[in-house]
PDB file of C-alpha atoms in Angstrom:
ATOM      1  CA  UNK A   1       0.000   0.000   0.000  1.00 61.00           C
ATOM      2  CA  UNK A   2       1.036   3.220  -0.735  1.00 68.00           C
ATOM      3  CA  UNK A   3      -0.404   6.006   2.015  1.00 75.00           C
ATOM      4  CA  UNK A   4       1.076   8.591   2.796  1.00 81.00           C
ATOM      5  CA  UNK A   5       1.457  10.400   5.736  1.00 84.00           C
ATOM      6  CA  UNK A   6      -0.795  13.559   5.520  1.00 89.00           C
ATOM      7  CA  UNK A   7      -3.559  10.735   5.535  1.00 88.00           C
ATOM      8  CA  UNK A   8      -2.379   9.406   8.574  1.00 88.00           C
ATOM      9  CA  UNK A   9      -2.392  12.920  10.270  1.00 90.00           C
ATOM     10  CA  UNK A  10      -5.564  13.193   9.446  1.00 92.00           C
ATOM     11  CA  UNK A  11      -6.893  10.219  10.435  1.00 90.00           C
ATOM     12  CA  UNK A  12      -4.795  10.976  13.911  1.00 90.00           C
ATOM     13  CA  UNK A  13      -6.328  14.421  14.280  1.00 92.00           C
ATOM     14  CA  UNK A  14      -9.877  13.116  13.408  1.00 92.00           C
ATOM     15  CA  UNK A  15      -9.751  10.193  16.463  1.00 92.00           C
ATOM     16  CA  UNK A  16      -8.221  12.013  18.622  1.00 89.00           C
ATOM     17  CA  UNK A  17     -10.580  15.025  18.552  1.00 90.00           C
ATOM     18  CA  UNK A  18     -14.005  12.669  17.754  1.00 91.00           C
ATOM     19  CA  UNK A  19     -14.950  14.946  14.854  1.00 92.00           C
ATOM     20  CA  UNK A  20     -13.948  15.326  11.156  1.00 92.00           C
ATOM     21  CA  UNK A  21     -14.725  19.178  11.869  1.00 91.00           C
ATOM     22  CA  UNK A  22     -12.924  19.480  14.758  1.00 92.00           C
ATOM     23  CA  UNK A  23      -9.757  18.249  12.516  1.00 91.00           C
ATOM     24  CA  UNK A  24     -10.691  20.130   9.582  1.00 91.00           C
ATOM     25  CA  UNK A  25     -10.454  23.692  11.543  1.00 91.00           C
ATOM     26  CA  UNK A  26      -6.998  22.035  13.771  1.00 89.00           C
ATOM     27  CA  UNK A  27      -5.592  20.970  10.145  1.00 89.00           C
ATOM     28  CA  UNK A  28      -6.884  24.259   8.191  1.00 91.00           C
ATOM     29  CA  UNK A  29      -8.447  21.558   5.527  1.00 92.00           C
ATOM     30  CA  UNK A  30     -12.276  22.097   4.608  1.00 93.00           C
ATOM     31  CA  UNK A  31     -14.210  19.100   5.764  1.00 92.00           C
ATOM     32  CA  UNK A  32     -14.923  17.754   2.595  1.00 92.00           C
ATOM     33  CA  UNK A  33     -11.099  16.739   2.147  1.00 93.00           C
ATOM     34  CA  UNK A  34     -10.806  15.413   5.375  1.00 91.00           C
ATOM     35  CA  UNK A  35     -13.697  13.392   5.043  1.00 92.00           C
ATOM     36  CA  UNK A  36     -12.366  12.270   1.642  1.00 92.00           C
ATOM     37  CA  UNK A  37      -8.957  11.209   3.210  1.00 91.00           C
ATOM     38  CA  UNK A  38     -10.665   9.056   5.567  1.00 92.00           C
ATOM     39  CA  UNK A  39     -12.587   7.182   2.862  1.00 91.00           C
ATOM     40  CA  UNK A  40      -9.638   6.619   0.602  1.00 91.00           C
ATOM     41  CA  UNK A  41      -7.884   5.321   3.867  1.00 91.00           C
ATOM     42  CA  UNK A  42     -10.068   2.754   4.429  1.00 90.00           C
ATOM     43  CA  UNK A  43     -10.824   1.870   0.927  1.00 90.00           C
ATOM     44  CA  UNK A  44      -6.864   1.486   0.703  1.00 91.00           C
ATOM     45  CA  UNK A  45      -6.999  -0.465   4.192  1.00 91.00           C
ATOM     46  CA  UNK A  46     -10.277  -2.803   3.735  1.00 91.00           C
ATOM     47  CA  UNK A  47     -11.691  -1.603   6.476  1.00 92.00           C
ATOM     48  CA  UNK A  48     -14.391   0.712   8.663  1.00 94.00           C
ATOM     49  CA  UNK A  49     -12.091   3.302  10.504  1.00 93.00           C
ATOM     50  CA  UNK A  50     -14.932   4.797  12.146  1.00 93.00           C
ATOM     51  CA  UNK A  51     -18.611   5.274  13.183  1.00 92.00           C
ATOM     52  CA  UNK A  52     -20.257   8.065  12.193  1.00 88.00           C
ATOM     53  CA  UNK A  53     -22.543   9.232  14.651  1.00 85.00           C
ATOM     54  CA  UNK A  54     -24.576  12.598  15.426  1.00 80.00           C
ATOM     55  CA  UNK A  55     -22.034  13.867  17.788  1.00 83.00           C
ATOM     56  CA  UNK A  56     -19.453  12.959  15.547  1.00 87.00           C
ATOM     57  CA  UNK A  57     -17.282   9.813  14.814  1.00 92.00           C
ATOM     58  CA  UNK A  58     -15.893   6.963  17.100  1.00 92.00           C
ATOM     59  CA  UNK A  59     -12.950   4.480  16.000  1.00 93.00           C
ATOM     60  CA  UNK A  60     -14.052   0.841  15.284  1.00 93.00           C
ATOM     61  CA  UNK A  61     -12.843  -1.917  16.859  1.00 92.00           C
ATOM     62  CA  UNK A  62      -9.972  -2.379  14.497  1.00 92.00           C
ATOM     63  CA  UNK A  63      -9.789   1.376  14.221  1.00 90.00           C
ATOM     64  CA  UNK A  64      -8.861   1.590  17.659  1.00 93.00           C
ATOM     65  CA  UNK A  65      -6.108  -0.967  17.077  1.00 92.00           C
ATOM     66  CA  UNK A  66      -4.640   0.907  13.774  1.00 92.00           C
ATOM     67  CA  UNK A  67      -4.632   3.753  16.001  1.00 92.00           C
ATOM     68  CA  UNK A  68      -2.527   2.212  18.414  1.00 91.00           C
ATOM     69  CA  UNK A  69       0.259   2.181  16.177  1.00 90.00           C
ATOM     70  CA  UNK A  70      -0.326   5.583  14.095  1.00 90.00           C
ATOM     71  CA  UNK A  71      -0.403   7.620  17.153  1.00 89.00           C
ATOM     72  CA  UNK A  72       3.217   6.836  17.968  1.00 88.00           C
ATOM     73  CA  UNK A  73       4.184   7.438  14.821  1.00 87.00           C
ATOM     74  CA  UNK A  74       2.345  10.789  14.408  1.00 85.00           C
ATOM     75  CA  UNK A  75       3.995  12.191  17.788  1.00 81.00           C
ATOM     76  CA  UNK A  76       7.298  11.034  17.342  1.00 83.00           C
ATOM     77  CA  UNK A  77       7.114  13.292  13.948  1.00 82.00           C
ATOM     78  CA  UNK A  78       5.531  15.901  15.648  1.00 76.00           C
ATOM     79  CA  UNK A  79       8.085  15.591  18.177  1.00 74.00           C
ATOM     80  CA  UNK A  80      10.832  15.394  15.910  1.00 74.00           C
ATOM     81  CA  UNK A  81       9.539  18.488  14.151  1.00 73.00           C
ATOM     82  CA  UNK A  82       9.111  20.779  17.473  1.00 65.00           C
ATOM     83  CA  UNK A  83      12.554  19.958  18.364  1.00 66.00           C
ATOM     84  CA  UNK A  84      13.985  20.872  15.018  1.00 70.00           C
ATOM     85  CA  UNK A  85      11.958  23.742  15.636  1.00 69.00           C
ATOM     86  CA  UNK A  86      13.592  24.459  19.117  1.00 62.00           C
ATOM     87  CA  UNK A  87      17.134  23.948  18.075  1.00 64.00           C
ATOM     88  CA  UNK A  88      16.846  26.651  15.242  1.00 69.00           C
ATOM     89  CA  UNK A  89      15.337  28.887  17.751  1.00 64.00           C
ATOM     90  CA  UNK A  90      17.784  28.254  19.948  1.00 71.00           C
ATOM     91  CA  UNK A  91      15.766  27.026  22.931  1.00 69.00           C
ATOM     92  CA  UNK A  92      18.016  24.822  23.575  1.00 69.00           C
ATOM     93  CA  UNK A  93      21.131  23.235  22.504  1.00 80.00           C
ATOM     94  CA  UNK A  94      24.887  22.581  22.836  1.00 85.00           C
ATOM     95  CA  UNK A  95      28.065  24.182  21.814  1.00 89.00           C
ATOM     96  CA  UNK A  96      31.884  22.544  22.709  1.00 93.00           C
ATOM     97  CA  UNK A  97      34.340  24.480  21.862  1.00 95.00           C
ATOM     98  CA  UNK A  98      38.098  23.824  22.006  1.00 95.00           C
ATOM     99  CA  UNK A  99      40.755  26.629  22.986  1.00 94.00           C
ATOM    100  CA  UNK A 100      44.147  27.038  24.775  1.00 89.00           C
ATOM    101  CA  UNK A 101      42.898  28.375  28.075  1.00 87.00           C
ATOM    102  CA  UNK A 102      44.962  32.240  26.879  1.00 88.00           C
ATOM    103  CA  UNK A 103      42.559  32.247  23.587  1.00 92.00           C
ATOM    104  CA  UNK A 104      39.371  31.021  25.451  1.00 92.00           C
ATOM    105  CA  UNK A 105      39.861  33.838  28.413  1.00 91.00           C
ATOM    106  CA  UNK A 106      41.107  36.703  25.508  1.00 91.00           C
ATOM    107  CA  UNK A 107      39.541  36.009  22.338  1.00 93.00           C
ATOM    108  CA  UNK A 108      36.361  33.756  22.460  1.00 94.00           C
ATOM    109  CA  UNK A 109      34.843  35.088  26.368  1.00 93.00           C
ATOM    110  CA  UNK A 110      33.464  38.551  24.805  1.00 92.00           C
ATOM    111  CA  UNK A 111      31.744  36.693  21.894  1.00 93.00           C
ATOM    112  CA  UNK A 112      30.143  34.226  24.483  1.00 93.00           C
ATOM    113  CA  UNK A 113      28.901  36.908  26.242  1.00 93.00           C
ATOM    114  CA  UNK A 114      27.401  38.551  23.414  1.00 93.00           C
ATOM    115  CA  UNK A 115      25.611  35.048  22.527  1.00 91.00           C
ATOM    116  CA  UNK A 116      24.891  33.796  26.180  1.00 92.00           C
ATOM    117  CA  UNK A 117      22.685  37.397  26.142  1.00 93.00           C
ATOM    118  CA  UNK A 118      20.785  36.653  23.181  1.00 90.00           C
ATOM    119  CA  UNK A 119      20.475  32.583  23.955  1.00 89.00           C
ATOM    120  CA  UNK A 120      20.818  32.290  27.675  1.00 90.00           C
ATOM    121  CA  UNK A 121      19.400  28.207  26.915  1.00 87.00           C
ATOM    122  CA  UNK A 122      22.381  26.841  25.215  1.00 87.00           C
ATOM    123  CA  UNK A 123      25.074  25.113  26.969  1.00 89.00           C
ATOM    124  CA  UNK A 124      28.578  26.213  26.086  1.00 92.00           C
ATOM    125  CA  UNK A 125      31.264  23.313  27.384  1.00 93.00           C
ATOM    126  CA  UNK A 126      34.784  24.770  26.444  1.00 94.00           C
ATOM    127  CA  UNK A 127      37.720  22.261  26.463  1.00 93.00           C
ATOM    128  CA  UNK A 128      41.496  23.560  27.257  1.00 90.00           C
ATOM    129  CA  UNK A 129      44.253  21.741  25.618  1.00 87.00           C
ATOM    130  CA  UNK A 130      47.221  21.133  23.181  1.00 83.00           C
ATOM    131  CA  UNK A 131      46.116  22.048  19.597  1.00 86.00           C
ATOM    132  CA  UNK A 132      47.250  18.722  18.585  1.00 86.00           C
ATOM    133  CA  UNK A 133      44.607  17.147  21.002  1.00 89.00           C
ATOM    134  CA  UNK A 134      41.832  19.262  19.957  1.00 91.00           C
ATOM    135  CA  UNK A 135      42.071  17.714  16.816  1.00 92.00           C
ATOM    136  CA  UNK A 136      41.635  14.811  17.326  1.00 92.00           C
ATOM    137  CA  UNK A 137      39.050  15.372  19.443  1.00 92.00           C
ATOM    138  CA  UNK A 138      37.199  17.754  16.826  1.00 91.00           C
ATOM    139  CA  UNK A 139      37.504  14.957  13.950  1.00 90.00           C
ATOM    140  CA  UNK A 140      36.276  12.482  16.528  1.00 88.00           C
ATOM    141  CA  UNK A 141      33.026  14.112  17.011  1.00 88.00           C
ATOM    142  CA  UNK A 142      33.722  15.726  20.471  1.00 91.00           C
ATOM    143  CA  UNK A 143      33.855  19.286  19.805  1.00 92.00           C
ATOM    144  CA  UNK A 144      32.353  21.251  17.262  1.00 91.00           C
ATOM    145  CA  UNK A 145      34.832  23.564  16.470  1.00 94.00           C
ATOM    146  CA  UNK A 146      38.470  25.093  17.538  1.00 96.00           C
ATOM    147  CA  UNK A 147      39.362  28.716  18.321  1.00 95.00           C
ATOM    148  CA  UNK A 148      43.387  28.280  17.442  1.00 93.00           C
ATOM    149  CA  UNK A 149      46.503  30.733  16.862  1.00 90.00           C
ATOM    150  CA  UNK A 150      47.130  30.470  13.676  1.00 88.00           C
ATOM    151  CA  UNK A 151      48.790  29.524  11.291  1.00 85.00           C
ATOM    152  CA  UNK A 152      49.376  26.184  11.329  1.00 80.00           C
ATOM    153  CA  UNK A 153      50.105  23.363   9.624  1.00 79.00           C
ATOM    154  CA  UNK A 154      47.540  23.085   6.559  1.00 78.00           C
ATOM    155  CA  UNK A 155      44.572  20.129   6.724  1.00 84.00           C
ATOM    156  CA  UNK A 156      42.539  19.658   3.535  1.00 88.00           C
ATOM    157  CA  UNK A 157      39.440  18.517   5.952  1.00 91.00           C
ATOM    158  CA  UNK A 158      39.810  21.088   7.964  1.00 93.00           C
ATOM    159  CA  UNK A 159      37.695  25.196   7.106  1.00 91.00           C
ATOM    160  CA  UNK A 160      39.515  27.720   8.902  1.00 92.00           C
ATOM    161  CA  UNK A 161      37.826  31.161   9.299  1.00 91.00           C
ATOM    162  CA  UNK A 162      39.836  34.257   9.954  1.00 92.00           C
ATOM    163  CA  UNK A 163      38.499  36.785  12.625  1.00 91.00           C
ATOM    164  CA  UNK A 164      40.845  38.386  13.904  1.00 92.00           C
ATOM    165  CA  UNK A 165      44.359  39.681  13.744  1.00 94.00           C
ATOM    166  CA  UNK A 166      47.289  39.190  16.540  1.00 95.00           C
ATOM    167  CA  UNK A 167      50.892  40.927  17.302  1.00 96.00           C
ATOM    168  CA  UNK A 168      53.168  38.917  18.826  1.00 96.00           C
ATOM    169  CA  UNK A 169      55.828  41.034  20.945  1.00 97.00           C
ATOM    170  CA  UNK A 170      58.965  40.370  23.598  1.00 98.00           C
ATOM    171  CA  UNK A 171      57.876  41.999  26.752  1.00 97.00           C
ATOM    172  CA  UNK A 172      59.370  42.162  30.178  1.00 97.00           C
ATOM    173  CA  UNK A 173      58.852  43.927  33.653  1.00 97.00           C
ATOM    174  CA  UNK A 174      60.067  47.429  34.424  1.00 96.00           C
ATOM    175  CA  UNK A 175      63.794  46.877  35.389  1.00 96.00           C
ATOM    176  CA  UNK A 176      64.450  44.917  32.592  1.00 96.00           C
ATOM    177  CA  UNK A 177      63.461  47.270  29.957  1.00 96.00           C
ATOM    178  CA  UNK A 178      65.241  50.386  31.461  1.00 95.00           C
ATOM    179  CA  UNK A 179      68.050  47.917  31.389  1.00 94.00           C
ATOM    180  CA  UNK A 180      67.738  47.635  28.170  1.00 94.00           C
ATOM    181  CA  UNK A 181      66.594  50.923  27.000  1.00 92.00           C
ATOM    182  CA  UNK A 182      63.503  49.398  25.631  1.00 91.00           C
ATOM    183  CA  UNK A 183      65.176  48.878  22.235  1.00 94.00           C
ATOM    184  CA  UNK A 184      66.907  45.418  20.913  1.00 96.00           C
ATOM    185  CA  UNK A 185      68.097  43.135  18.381  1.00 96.00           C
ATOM    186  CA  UNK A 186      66.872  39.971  18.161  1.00 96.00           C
ATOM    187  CA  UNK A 187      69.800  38.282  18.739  1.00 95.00           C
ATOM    188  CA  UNK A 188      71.101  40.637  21.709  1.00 96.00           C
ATOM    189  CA  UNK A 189      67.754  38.232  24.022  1.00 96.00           C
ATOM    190  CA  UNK A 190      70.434  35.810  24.417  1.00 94.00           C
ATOM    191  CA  UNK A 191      71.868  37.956  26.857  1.00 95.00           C
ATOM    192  CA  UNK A 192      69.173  38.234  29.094  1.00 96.00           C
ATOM    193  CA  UNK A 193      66.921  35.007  30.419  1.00 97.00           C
ATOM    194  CA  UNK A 194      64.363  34.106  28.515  1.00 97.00           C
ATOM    195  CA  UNK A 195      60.975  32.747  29.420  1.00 96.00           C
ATOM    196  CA  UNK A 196      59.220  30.742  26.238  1.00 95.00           C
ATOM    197  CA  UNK A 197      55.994  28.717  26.233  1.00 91.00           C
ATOM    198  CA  UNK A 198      57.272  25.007  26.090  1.00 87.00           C
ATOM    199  CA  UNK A 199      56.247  22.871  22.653  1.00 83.00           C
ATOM    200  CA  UNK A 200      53.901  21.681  21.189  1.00 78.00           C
ATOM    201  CA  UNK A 201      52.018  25.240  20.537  1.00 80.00           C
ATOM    202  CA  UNK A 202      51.237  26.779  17.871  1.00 82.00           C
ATOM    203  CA  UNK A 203      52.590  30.157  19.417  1.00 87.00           C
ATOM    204  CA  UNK A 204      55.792  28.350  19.968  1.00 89.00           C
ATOM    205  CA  UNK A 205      55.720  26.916  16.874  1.00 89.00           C
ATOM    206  CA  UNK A 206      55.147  30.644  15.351  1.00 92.00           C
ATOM    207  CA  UNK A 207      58.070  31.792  17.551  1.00 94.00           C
ATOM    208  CA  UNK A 208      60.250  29.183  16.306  1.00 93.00           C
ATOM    209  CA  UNK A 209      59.604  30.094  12.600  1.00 93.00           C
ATOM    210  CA  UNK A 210      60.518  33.973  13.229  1.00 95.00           C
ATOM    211  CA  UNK A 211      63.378  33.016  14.698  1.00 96.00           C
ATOM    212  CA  UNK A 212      64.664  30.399  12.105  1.00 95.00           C
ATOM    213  CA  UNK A 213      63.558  32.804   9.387  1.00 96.00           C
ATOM    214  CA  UNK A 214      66.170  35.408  10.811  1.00 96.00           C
ATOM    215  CA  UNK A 215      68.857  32.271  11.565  1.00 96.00           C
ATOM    216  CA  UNK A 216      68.830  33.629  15.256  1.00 96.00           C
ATOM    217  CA  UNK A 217      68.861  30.569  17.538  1.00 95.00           C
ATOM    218  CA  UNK A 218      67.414  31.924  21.029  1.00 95.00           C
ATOM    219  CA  UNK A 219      67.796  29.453  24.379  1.00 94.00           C
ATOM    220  CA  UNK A 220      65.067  29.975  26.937  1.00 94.00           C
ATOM    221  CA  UNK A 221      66.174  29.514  30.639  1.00 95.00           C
ATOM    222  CA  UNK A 222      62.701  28.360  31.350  1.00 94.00           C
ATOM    223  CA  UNK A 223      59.932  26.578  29.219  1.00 93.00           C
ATOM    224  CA  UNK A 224      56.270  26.952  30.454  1.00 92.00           C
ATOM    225  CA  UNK A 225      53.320  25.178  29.533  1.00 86.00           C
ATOM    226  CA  UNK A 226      51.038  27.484  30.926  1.00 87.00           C
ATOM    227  CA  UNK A 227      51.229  31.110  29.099  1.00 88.00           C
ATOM    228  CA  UNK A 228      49.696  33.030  32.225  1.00 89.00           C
ATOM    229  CA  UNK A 229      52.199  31.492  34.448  1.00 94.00           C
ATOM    230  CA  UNK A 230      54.856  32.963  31.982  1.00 95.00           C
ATOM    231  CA  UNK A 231      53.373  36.371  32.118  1.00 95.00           C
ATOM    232  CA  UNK A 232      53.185  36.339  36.397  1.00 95.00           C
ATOM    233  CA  UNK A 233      57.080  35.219  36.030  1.00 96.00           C
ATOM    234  CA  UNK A 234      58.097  38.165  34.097  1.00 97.00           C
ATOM    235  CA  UNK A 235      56.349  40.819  35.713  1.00 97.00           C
ATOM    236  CA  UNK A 236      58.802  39.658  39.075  1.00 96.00           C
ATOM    237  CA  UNK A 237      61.891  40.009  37.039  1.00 96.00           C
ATOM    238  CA  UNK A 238      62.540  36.804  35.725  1.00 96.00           C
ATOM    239  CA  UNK A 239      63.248  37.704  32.370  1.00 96.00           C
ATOM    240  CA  UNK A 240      62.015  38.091  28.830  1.00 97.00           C
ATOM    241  CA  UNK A 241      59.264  36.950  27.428  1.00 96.00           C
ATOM    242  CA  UNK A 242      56.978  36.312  24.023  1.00 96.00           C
ATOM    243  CA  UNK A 243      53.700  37.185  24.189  1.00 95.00           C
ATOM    244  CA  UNK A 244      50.399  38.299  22.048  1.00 95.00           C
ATOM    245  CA  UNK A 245      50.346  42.201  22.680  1.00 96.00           C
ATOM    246  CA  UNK A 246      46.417  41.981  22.232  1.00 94.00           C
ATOM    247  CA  UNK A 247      45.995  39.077  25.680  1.00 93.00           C
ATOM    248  CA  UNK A 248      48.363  41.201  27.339  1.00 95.00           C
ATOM    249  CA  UNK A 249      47.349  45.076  26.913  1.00 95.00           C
ATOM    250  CA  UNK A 250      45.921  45.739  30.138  1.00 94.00           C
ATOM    251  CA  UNK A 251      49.015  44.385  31.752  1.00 96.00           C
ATOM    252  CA  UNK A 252      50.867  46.594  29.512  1.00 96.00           C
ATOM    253  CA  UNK A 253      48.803  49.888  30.159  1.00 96.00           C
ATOM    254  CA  UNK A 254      48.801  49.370  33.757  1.00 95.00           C
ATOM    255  CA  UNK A 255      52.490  48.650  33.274  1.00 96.00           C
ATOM    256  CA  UNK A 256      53.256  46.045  34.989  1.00 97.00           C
ATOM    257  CA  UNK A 257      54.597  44.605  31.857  1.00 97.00           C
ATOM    258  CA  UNK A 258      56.665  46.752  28.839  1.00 97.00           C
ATOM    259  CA  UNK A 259      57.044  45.822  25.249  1.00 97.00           C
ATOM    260  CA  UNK A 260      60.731  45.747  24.113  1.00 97.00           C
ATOM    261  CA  UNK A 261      61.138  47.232  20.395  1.00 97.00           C
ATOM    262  CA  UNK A 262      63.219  43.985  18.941  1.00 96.00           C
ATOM    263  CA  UNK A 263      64.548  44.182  15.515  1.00 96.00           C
ATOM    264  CA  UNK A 264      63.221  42.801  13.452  1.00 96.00           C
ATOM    265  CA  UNK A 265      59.746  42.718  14.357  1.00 96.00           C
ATOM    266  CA  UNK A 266      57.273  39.977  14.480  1.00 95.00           C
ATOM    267  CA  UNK A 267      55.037  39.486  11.380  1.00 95.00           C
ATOM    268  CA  UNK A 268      51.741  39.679  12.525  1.00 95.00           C
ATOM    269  CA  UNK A 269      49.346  36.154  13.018  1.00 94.00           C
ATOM    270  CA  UNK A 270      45.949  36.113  13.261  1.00 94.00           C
ATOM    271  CA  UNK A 271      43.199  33.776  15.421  1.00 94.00           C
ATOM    272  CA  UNK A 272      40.994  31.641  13.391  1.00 94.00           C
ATOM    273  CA  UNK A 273      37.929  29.182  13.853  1.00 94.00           C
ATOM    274  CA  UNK A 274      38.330  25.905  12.860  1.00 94.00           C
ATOM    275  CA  UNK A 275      35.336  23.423  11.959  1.00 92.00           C
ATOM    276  CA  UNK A 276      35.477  20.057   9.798  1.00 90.00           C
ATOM    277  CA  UNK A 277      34.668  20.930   5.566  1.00 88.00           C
ATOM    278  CA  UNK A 278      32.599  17.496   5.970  1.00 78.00           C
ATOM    279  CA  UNK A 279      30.315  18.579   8.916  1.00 78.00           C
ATOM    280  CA  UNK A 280      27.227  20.484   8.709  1.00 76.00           C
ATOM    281  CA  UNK A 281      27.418  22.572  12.438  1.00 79.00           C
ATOM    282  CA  UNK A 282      24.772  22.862  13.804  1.00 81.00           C
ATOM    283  CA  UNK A 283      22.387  25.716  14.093  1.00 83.00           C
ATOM    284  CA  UNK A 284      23.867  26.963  17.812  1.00 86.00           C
ATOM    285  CA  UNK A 285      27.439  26.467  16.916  1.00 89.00           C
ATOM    286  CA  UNK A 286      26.348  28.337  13.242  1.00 87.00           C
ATOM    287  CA  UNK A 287      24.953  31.559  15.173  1.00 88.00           C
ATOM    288  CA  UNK A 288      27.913  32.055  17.646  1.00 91.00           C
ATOM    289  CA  UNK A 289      30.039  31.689  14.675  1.00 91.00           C
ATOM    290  CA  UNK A 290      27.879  34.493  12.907  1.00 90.00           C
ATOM    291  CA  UNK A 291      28.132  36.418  15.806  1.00 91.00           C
ATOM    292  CA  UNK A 292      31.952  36.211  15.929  1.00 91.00           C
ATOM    293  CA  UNK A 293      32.361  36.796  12.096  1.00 86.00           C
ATOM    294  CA  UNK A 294      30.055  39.874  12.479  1.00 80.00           C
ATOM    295  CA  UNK A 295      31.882  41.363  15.447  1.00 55.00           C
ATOM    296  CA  UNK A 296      35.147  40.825  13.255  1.00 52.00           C
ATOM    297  CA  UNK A 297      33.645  42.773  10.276  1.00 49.00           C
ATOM    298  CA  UNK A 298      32.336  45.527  12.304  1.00 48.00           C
TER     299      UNK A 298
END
């Protein structure tokens, strides 16, 4: 048999309410098609569906069983459908997110709070780890996208969006730059302790690059995985420092911290969001990245 499934929403809707007008006005369907649905139905079925009475209709005996079965089915669609419906109007949902904790706390926390305003029912999970690790994770199915340094090394099942730009700098606390009279060559950080965040990173990686590019080989005293820690070091004295000048500027306007002019300079990086080319996001994680993309472009 071939039926489809208007006909059994409207033989759903009929039963349930006792009345083919009843369904007609729930269904916005003049009676006379409603009634005409139920007769093909049960010309297509063999059978008697229901009793037509004066106060309306009642299911037969083996209407009441076929109605058993259809009623599931009915609600789980309609079920189906209002939470479609939900998740598009972001009732409700889910977003995971991986970040190094430094790009979580600088770059993705305003955006969140610009989203968590607008859709206070979505749960945001954010994961802190090794960039490496994240993606794994994000082409196992446990995140839906990466907020990363960039650039890194290039993944053809990987979409990377650009939104926003970064300047890496050398910075250390007070003493150290009137030591130095704020100016530098690159090379000259040898003769000072240096304070570098320890590999894998993608910032270190960056670092690295700049410094190979210039064939200035730089040894850090100490190697940190965690970048904040690096930042409370140097603002005691410890050293010098690399750092992004943008997760750092209040530090460096209350001046607890002071950028050294080294020559040459960094090239600038940028921060990018990172999502699978083979994976539809869904409609959550496609509105915070909307929201990031228009912030970027404002």
């Amino acid at each position: 048999m071939n039926i489809n499934y208007e006909a059994y929403k409207i033989f759903y809707t009929v039963a349930k309410n006792h009345s083919i007008s009843a369904a007609a006005d729930i269904l916005c369907i003049s009676q006379p098609a409603v009634s005409w649905q139920i007769k093909n139905l049960e010309d297509q079925l063999g059978m008697t569906l229901f009793i037509r009475t004066k106060k309306g209709v009642s299911l037969t005996d083996e209407g009441k069983i076929f109605f058993s079965y259809i009623e599931k089915g009915v609600e789980a669609f309609t079920n189906g459908e209002n939470t479609l419906t939900n998740l598009k109007n972001l009732d409700y949902g889910n977003i995971r997110i991986g970040a190094s904790a430094t790009v979580a706390k600088h770059v993705i926390m305003p955006y969140l709070e610009i989203f968590h305003k607008k859709y206070p029912n979505i749960d945001i999970n954010i994961e802190n780890n090794l960039t490496e690790h994240l993606l794994t994770d994000l082409r196992n199915g446990n995140l839906d996208m990466l907020v990363l340094n960039m650039p890194m090394k290039d993944y053809k099942d990987l979409a990377i969006t650009h939104i926003m730009d970064v300047q890496d700098i050398f910075v250390a606390n007070q003493d150290i730059y009137k030591k130095i009279g704020g100016k530098i060559n690159l090379e000259e950080l040898n003769n000072y302790p240096l304070l570098f965040q320890k590999k894998p990173s993608n910032t270190r990686e960056y670092l690295d690059k700049y410094l190979l590019d210039n064939e200035v080989k730089l040894t850090p005293k100490m190697e940190i995985v965690s970048y904040n820690l690096i930042m409370d070091f140097l603002k005691i004295g410890f050293g010098i420092g690399y750092a992004t000048k943008e997760f750092i500027q209040s530090d460096l306007d209350n001046k607890t911290l002071y950028e050294l002019d080294v020559i040459p300079k960094v090239p600038k990086r940028y921060i990018g969001i990172v999502t699978l080319k083979n994976t539809i996001p869904n409609f959550s994680v496609n509105k915070l990245i909307d929201i990031m993309n228009q912030k970027h472009t404002d």
